[in-house]
Short mmCIF file of C-alpha atoms in Angstrom, two decimals:
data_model
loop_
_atom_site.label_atom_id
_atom_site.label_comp_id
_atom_site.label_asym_id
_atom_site.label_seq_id
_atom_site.Cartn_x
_atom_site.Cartn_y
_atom_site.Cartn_z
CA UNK A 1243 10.75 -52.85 3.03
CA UNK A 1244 8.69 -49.91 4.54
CA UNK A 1245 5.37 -49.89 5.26
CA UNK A 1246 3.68 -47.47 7.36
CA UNK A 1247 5.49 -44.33 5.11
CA UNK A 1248 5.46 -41.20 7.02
CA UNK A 1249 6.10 -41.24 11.10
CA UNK A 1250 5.40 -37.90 11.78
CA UNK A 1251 5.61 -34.26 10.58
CA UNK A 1252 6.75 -31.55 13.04
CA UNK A 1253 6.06 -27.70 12.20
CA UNK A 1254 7.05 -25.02 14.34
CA UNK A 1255 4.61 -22.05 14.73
CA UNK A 1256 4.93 -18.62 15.13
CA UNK A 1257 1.75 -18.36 17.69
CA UNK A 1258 1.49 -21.66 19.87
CA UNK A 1259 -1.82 -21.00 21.70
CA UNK A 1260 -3.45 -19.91 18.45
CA UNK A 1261 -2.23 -22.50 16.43
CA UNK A 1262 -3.26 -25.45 19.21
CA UNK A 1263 -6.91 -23.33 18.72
CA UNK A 1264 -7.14 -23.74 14.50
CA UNK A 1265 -5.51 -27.46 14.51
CA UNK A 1266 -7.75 -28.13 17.28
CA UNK A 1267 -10.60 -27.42 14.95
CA UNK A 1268 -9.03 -28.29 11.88
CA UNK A 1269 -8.75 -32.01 13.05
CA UNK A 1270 -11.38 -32.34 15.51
CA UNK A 1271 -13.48 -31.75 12.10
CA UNK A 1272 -11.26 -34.65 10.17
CA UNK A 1273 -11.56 -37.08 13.37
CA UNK A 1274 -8.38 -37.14 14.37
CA UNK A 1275 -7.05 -37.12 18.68
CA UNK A 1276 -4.86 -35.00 19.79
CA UNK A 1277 -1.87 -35.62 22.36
CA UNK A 1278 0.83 -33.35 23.84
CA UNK A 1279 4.07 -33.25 26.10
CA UNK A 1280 2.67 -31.80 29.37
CA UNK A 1281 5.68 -29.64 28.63
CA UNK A 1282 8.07 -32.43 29.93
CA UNK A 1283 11.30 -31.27 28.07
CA UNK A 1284 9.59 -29.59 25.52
CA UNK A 1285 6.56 -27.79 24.33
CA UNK A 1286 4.56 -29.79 21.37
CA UNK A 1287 0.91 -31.10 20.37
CA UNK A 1288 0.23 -33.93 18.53
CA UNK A 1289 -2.22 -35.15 16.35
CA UNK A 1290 -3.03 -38.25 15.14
CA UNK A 1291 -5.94 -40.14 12.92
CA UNK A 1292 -5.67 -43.68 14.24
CA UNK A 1293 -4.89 -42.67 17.78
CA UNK A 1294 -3.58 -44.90 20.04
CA UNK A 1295 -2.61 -47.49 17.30
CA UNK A 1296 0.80 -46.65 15.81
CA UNK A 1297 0.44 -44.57 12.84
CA UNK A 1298 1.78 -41.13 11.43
CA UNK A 1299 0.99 -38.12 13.31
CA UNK A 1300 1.47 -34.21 13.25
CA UNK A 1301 2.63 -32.12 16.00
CA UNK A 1302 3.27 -28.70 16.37
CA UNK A 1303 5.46 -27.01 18.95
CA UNK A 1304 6.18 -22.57 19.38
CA UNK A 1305 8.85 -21.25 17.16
CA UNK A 1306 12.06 -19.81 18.00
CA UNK A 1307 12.62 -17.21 14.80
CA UNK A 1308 11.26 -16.94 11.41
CA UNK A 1309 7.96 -15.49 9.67
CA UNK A 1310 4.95 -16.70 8.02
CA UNK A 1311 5.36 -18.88 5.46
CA UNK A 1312 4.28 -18.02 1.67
CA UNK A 1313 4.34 -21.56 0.04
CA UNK A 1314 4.18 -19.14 -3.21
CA UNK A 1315 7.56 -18.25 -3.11
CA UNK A 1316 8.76 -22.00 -3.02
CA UNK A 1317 11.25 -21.31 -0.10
CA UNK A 1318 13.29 -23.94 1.53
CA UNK A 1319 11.48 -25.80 4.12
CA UNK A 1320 7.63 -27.97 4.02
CA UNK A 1321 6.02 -26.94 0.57
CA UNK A 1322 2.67 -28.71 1.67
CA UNK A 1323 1.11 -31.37 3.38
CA UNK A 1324 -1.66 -33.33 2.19
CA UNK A 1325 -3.51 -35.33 4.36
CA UNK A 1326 -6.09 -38.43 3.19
CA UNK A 1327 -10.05 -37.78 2.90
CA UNK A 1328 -12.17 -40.75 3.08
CA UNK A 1329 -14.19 -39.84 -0.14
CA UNK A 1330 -14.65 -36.73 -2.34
CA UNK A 1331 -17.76 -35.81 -0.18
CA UNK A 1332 -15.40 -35.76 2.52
CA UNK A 1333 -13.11 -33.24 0.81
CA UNK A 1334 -16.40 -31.33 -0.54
CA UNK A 1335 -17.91 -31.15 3.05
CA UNK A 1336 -14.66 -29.81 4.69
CA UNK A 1337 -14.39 -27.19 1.88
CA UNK A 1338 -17.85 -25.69 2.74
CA UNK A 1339 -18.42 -26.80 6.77
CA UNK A 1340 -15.18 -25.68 7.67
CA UNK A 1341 -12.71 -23.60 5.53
CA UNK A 1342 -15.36 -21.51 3.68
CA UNK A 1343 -17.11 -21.41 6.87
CA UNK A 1344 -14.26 -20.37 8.97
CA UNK A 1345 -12.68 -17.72 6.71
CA UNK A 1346 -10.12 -19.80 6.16
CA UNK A 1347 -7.79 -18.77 2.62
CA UNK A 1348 -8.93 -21.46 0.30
CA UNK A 1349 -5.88 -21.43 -2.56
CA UNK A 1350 -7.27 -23.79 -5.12
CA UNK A 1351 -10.88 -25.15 -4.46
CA UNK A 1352 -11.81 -29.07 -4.69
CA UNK A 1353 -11.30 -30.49 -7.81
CA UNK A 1354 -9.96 -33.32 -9.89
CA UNK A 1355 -6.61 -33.38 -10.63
CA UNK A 1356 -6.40 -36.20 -13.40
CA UNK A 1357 -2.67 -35.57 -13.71
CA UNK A 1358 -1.61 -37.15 -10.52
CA UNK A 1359 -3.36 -40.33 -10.31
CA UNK A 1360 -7.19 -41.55 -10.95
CA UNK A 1361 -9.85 -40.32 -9.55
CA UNK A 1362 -7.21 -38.17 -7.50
CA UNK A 1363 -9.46 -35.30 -5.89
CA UNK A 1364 -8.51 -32.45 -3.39
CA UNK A 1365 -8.47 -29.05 -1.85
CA UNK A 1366 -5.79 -26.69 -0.80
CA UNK A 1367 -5.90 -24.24 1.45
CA UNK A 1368 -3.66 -22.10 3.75
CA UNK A 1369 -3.08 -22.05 7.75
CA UNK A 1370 -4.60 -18.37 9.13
CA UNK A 1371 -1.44 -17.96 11.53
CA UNK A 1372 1.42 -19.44 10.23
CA UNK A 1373 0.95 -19.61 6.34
CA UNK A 1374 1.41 -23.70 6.21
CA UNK A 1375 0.09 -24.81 2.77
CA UNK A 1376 -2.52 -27.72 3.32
CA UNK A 1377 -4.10 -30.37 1.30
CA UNK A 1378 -7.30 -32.57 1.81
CA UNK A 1379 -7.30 -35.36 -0.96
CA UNK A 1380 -9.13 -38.35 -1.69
CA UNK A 1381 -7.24 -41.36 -4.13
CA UNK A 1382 -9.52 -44.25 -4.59
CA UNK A 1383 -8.67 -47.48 -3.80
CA UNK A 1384 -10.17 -48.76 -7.60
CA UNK A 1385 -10.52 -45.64 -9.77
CA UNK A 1386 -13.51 -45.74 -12.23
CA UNK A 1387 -12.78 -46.66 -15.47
CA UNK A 1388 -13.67 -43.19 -16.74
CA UNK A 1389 -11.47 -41.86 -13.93
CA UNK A 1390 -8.82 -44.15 -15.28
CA UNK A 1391 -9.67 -42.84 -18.83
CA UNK A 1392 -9.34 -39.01 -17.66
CA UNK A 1393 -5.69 -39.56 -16.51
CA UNK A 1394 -4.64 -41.39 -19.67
CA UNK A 1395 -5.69 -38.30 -20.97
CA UNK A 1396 -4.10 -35.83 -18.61
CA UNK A 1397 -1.14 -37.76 -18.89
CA UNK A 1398 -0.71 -38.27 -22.76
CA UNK A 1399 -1.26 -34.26 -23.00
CA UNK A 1400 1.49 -33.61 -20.87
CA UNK A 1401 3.60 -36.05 -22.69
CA UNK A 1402 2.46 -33.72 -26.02
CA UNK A 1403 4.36 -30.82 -24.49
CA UNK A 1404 7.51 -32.58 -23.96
CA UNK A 1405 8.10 -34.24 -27.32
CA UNK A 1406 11.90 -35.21 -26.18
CA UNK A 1407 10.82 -37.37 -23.93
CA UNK A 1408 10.96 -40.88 -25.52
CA UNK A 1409 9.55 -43.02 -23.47
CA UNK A 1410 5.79 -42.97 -21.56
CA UNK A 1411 4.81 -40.45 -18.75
CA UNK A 1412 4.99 -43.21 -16.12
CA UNK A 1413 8.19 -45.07 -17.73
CA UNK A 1414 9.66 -41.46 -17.43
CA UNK A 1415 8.38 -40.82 -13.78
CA UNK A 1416 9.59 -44.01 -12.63
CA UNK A 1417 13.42 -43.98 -10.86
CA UNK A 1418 15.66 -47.08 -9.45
CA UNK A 1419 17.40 -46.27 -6.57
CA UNK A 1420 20.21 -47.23 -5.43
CA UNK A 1421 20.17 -50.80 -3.56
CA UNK A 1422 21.99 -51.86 -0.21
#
């Protein structure tokens, strides 16, 4: 069985130097150490929340071809990544210190989305350069009861609109895969 989930997400940017400069700040607010290649065999930076212990990380390395992305469009290739917040203050604090502070294009502002899980809470917001669509959320470990009760909710009025469905919203999301 896995446990660690993801290993690491590589984008490739359309301005290197630029890009190093806003991820720099982006997670030397979150906490997170950075790493790169020395440009041994290739060109990337890394970065990394639990640095050195073995955990998921993030590089980046320049781009050979493309554009800006427009995660609006929904066109093949990284929709978003959302990356964990230690608390709702957490995802507050970044929205204000840092995006709103930096310029940075904000594309839905922190909130509670009861629809994806209790207590689930988050902002999204855009890279400057390169157009990746980013996430900050917060799921807590033991939801409130009230946050509990809110996504009941959320979750019973999406069921309304899909009166062919005949089971429960999470009997319905739930999938069996395939074994070895």
């Amino acid at each position: 069985m896995r446990w660690r989930g993801i290993h690491h997400v590589e984008f490739s940017v359309l301005d290197y130097d630029e890009s190093v400069a806003f991820y720099d700040r982006m997670f030397g607010w979150l906490g997170y150490r950075s790493f790169w290649t020395l440009d041994i065999g290739y060109r990337s930076t890394y970065y990394m929340a639990r640095f050195p212990l073995p955990h998921s990380y993030i590089g980046i390395q320049p781009a050979r071809s493309g554009g800006k992305v427009d995660h609006g469009q929904r066109a093949t290739g990284i929709h978003h990544i959302a990356l964990w917040a230690k608390n709702r203050g957490e995802v507050d604090a970044f929205h204000t210190a840092f995006l709103v502070a930096s310029g940075i294009p904000v594309t839905d502002a922190p909130a509670e989305y009861p629809v994806y899980a209790p207590g689930y809470y988050a902002v999204f917001f855009d890279d400057p350069i390169n157009g990746i669509h980013w996430e900050l959320a917060h799921t807590p470990r033991i939801p409130s009861p009230r946050a509990y009760l809110r996504w009941t909710r959320a979750l019973a009025s999406v069921a309304r609109t899909h009166p062919d469905w005949k089971q429960s919203a999470i009997a319905k999301a739930m999938r069996v895969l395939p074994g070895k």
